[in-house]
PDB file of C-alpha atoms in Angstrom:
ATOM      1  CA  UNK I   1     -13.018 -21.282 -25.577  1.00 60.00           C
ATOM      2  CA  UNK I   2     -12.375 -17.923 -24.144  1.00 72.00           C
ATOM      3  CA  UNK I   3     -13.643 -16.596 -20.838  1.00 81.00           C
ATOM      4  CA  UNK I   4     -15.018 -13.053 -20.486  1.00 85.00           C
ATOM      5  CA  UNK I   5     -14.173 -10.721 -17.605  1.00 86.00           C
ATOM      6  CA  UNK I   6     -17.776 -11.033 -16.139  1.00 90.00           C
ATOM      7  CA  UNK I   7     -17.375 -14.812 -16.117  1.00 91.00           C
ATOM      8  CA  UNK I   8     -14.061 -14.571 -14.253  1.00 91.00           C
ATOM      9  CA  UNK I   9     -15.628 -12.314 -11.710  1.00 91.00           C
ATOM     10  CA  UNK I  10     -18.400 -14.783 -11.357  1.00 92.00           C
ATOM     11  CA  UNK I  11     -16.191 -17.725 -10.915  1.00 92.00           C
ATOM     12  CA  UNK I  12     -13.923 -15.860  -8.249  1.00 92.00           C
ATOM     13  CA  UNK I  13     -17.133 -15.128  -6.256  1.00 91.00           C
ATOM     14  CA  UNK I  14     -18.290 -18.697  -6.324  1.00 91.00           C
ATOM     15  CA  UNK I  15     -14.733 -19.842  -5.315  1.00 90.00           C
ATOM     16  CA  UNK I  16     -14.827 -17.359  -2.286  1.00 88.00           C
ATOM     17  CA  UNK I  17     -18.357 -18.697  -1.321  1.00 88.00           C
ATOM     18  CA  UNK I  18     -16.920 -22.246  -0.937  1.00 83.00           C
ATOM     19  CA  UNK I  19     -15.899 -23.035   2.597  1.00 77.00           C
ATOM     20  CA  UNK I  20     -12.373 -24.030   3.082  1.00 71.00           C
ATOM     21  CA  UNK I  21     -12.533 -27.434   4.433  1.00 69.00           C
ATOM     22  CA  UNK I  22      -9.754 -29.476   5.837  1.00 76.00           C
ATOM     23  CA  UNK I  23      -5.918 -28.621   5.529  1.00 86.00           C
ATOM     24  CA  UNK I  24      -4.582 -26.210   3.044  1.00 89.00           C
ATOM     25  CA  UNK I  25      -2.543 -27.445   0.073  1.00 90.00           C
ATOM     26  CA  UNK I  26       0.364 -25.253   1.073  1.00 91.00           C
ATOM     27  CA  UNK I  27       1.180 -23.259   4.313  1.00 93.00           C
ATOM     28  CA  UNK I  28       3.998 -21.045   5.554  1.00 92.00           C
ATOM     29  CA  UNK I  29       4.264 -19.148   8.878  1.00 92.00           C
ATOM     30  CA  UNK I  30       6.749 -16.580   9.980  1.00 88.00           C
ATOM     31  CA  UNK I  31       6.595 -13.643  12.531  1.00 86.00           C
ATOM     32  CA  UNK I  32       2.954 -14.434  13.454  1.00 88.00           C
ATOM     33  CA  UNK I  33       1.842 -14.223   9.813  1.00 91.00           C
ATOM     34  CA  UNK I  34       0.534 -17.219   8.013  1.00 92.00           C
ATOM     35  CA  UNK I  35      -0.002 -17.665   4.156  1.00 93.00           C
ATOM     36  CA  UNK I  36      -2.232 -20.553   2.959  1.00 94.00           C
ATOM     37  CA  UNK I  37      -3.126 -21.873  -0.467  1.00 94.00           C
ATOM     38  CA  UNK I  38      -6.596 -23.143   0.090  1.00 92.00           C
ATOM     39  CA  UNK I  39      -7.166 -24.582  -3.291  1.00 91.00           C
ATOM     40  CA  UNK I  40      -6.094 -24.289  -7.013  1.00 93.00           C
ATOM     41  CA  UNK I  41      -8.561 -24.318  -9.787  1.00 92.00           C
ATOM     42  CA  UNK I  42      -8.293 -24.366 -13.528  1.00 92.00           C
ATOM     43  CA  UNK I  43     -11.271 -23.211 -15.791  1.00 88.00           C
ATOM     44  CA  UNK I  44     -10.400 -23.263 -19.448  1.00 86.00           C
ATOM     45  CA  UNK I  45      -7.045 -21.518 -19.830  1.00 89.00           C
ATOM     46  CA  UNK I  46      -7.160 -19.761 -16.484  1.00 93.00           C
ATOM     47  CA  UNK I  47      -5.610 -20.714 -13.212  1.00 93.00           C
ATOM     48  CA  UNK I  48      -7.363 -19.584 -10.042  1.00 94.00           C
ATOM     49  CA  UNK I  49      -5.391 -19.357  -6.725  1.00 94.00           C
ATOM     50  CA  UNK I  50      -7.373 -19.170  -3.524  1.00 93.00           C
ATOM     51  CA  UNK I  51      -4.969 -17.501  -0.993  1.00 92.00           C
ATOM     52  CA  UNK I  52      -5.543 -16.793   2.804  1.00 92.00           C
ATOM     53  CA  UNK I  53      -3.545 -14.473   4.760  1.00 91.00           C
ATOM     54  CA  UNK I  54      -3.719 -14.718   8.638  1.00 91.00           C
ATOM     55  CA  UNK I  55      -2.229 -12.154  11.165  1.00 89.00           C
ATOM     56  CA  UNK I  56      -1.978 -13.317  14.737  1.00 90.00           C
ATOM     57  CA  UNK I  57      -0.275 -10.300  15.945  1.00 88.00           C
ATOM     58  CA  UNK I  58      -1.929  -7.109  17.370  1.00 88.00           C
ATOM     59  CA  UNK I  59      -0.338  -4.934  14.797  1.00 87.00           C
ATOM     60  CA  UNK I  60      -2.190  -4.767  11.528  1.00 86.00           C
ATOM     61  CA  UNK I  61      -0.505  -5.607   8.127  1.00 88.00           C
ATOM     62  CA  UNK I  62      -0.015  -2.914   5.463  1.00 88.00           C
ATOM     63  CA  UNK I  63       0.405  -4.831   2.124  1.00 88.00           C
ATOM     64  CA  UNK I  64       3.234  -3.187   0.207  1.00 85.00           C
ATOM     65  CA  UNK I  65       3.451  -5.733  -2.619  1.00 88.00           C
ATOM     66  CA  UNK I  66       2.374  -9.242  -3.614  1.00 90.00           C
ATOM     67  CA  UNK I  67       4.735 -10.752  -6.206  1.00 94.00           C
ATOM     68  CA  UNK I  68       4.258 -13.961  -8.228  1.00 96.00           C
ATOM     69  CA  UNK I  69       7.411 -15.381 -10.025  1.00 94.00           C
ATOM     70  CA  UNK I  70       8.590 -18.653 -11.512  1.00 93.00           C
ATOM     71  CA  UNK I  71      12.250 -19.447 -10.285  1.00 89.00           C
ATOM     72  CA  UNK I  72      14.823 -22.021 -10.173  1.00 86.00           C
ATOM     73  CA  UNK I  73      14.136 -24.766  -7.474  1.00 83.00           C
ATOM     74  CA  UNK I  74      17.791 -24.976  -6.551  1.00 77.00           C
ATOM     75  CA  UNK I  75      20.164 -22.126  -6.993  1.00 72.00           C
ATOM     76  CA  UNK I  76      23.916 -23.045  -7.139  1.00 69.00           C
ATOM     77  CA  UNK I  77      26.745 -20.651  -6.159  1.00 63.00           C
ATOM     78  CA  UNK I  78      28.354 -20.008  -9.470  1.00 58.00           C
ATOM     79  CA  UNK I  79      25.328 -20.012 -11.739  1.00 64.00           C
ATOM     80  CA  UNK I  80      22.799 -17.533 -13.083  1.00 68.00           C
ATOM     81  CA  UNK I  81      19.345 -17.900 -12.092  1.00 67.00           C
ATOM     82  CA  UNK I  82      16.337 -16.739 -14.032  1.00 76.00           C
ATOM     83  CA  UNK I  83      13.274 -15.317 -12.379  1.00 83.00           C
ATOM     84  CA  UNK I  84      10.199 -14.567 -14.506  1.00 89.00           C
ATOM     85  CA  UNK I  85       7.464 -12.452 -12.927  1.00 92.00           C
ATOM     86  CA  UNK I  86       3.891 -13.667 -13.484  1.00 94.00           C
ATOM     87  CA  UNK I  87       1.307 -11.080 -13.100  1.00 93.00           C
ATOM     88  CA  UNK I  88      -2.380 -11.964 -12.372  1.00 94.00           C
ATOM     89  CA  UNK I  89      -4.910 -10.917 -14.980  1.00 94.00           C
ATOM     90  CA  UNK I  90      -7.500 -10.471 -12.312  1.00 93.00           C
ATOM     91  CA  UNK I  91      -7.823 -10.313  -8.527  1.00 92.00           C
ATOM     92  CA  UNK I  92     -11.005 -10.187  -6.671  1.00 90.00           C
ATOM     93  CA  UNK I  93     -10.085  -7.520  -3.956  1.00 89.00           C
ATOM     94  CA  UNK I  94      -7.351  -4.779  -4.187  1.00 87.00           C
ATOM     95  CA  UNK I  95      -7.054  -4.357  -0.450  1.00 85.00           C
ATOM     96  CA  UNK I  96      -4.052  -2.572   1.014  1.00 87.00           C
ATOM     97  CA  UNK I  97      -4.147  -3.627   4.596  1.00 88.00           C
ATOM     98  CA  UNK I  98      -5.690  -6.064   6.928  1.00 90.00           C
ATOM     99  CA  UNK I  99      -5.950  -6.715  10.701  1.00 90.00           C
ATOM    100  CA  UNK I 100      -6.447 -10.387  11.234  1.00 89.00           C
ATOM    101  CA  UNK I 101      -7.627 -12.257   8.056  1.00 91.00           C
ATOM    102  CA  UNK I 102      -7.547 -11.541   4.307  1.00 90.00           C
ATOM    103  CA  UNK I 103      -8.587 -13.881   1.562  1.00 91.00           C
ATOM    104  CA  UNK I 104      -8.323 -13.168  -2.039  1.00 91.00           C
ATOM    105  CA  UNK I 105      -8.534 -15.090  -5.393  1.00 93.00           C
ATOM    106  CA  UNK I 106      -5.823 -14.477  -8.022  1.00 95.00           C
ATOM    107  CA  UNK I 107      -6.380 -15.313 -11.683  1.00 95.00           C
ATOM    108  CA  UNK I 108      -3.685 -16.266 -14.104  1.00 95.00           C
ATOM    109  CA  UNK I 109      -3.626 -16.781 -17.872  1.00 93.00           C
ATOM    110  CA  UNK I 110      -2.400 -20.525 -18.055  1.00 89.00           C
ATOM    111  CA  UNK I 111       1.287 -20.957 -17.824  1.00 88.00           C
ATOM    112  CA  UNK I 112       3.576 -23.879 -17.580  1.00 86.00           C
ATOM    113  CA  UNK I 113       7.115 -24.377 -16.243  1.00 87.00           C
ATOM    114  CA  UNK I 114       9.533 -27.230 -15.977  1.00 86.00           C
ATOM    115  CA  UNK I 115       9.763 -29.446 -12.887  1.00 85.00           C
ATOM    116  CA  UNK I 116      13.185 -27.770 -12.062  1.00 85.00           C
ATOM    117  CA  UNK I 117      11.342 -24.509 -11.181  1.00 89.00           C
ATOM    118  CA  UNK I 118       8.763 -23.575  -8.745  1.00 92.00           C
ATOM    119  CA  UNK I 119       6.026 -20.733  -8.432  1.00 94.00           C
ATOM    120  CA  UNK I 120       7.089 -18.360  -5.669  1.00 95.00           C
ATOM    121  CA  UNK I 121       4.641 -15.941  -3.990  1.00 95.00           C
ATOM    122  CA  UNK I 122       6.011 -13.164  -1.854  1.00 94.00           C
ATOM    123  CA  UNK I 123       4.124 -10.898   0.390  1.00 90.00           C
ATOM    124  CA  UNK I 124       6.107  -7.656   1.414  1.00 89.00           C
ATOM    125  CA  UNK I 125       4.980  -5.073   3.906  1.00 85.00           C
ATOM    126  CA  UNK I 126       5.032  -1.505   3.291  1.00 83.00           C
ATOM    127  CA  UNK I 127       7.642   0.792   5.009  1.00 76.00           C
ATOM    128  CA  UNK I 128      11.063  -0.798   6.271  1.00 73.00           C
ATOM    129  CA  UNK I 129       9.364  -3.634   8.099  1.00 71.00           C
ATOM    130  CA  UNK I 130      10.908  -7.120   8.054  1.00 75.00           C
ATOM    131  CA  UNK I 131       7.695  -8.930   7.970  1.00 83.00           C
ATOM    132  CA  UNK I 132       7.897 -10.574   4.582  1.00 88.00           C
ATOM    133  CA  UNK I 133       6.375 -14.233   3.736  1.00 90.00           C
ATOM    134  CA  UNK I 134       7.543 -16.297   0.919  1.00 92.00           C
ATOM    135  CA  UNK I 135       5.875 -19.486  -0.381  1.00 94.00           C
ATOM    136  CA  UNK I 136       6.812 -22.078  -3.046  1.00 93.00           C
ATOM    137  CA  UNK I 137       4.342 -23.945  -5.058  1.00 93.00           C
ATOM    138  CA  UNK I 138       5.365 -26.943  -7.141  1.00 91.00           C
ATOM    139  CA  UNK I 139       4.325 -27.813 -10.571  1.00 90.00           C
ATOM    140  CA  UNK I 140       2.671 -30.823  -9.239  1.00 89.00           C
ATOM    141  CA  UNK I 141       0.110 -28.773  -7.237  1.00 90.00           C
ATOM    142  CA  UNK I 142      -0.867 -26.936 -10.351  1.00 90.00           C
ATOM    143  CA  UNK I 143      -1.119 -30.316 -12.305  1.00 89.00           C
ATOM    144  CA  UNK I 144      -3.474 -31.528  -9.681  1.00 89.00           C
ATOM    145  CA  UNK I 145      -5.652 -28.431  -9.764  1.00 88.00           C
ATOM    146  CA  UNK I 146      -9.452 -28.811  -9.418  1.00 86.00           C
ATOM    147  CA  UNK I 147     -11.860 -27.864 -12.102  1.00 82.00           C
ATOM    148  CA  UNK I 148     -14.891 -25.689 -11.438  1.00 68.00           C
TER     149      UNK I 148
END
């Protein structure tokens, strides 16, 4: 069963209305920045990632790029590693900067990957800043996704 763009927008707004209760599924901190995966949802053939970004510095964060890719879990010295970029089919907000808090829902067409790989999320800041954040999501987290 296919889901229309209006239904995807409806689901993302409903997910955003939900309060984030308890501990996030995954969390990464670096350079006074925090990336949290609040929850992962599956609706039909679509994967919804509820991601929250927190900035505890007094300097605003200008989002340069947010990349999602499937990569090898372990990279050995003399081997080739394969990285596959996964682009979201929908995102609720297209914000380019935030001061303290930014929460967004990213929607992907269903995809699978083996246990030897992980989904990596990378947040890059514009300019020549070194403030980047990287998070890995195991395949088991996607398999345990909630339904909406």
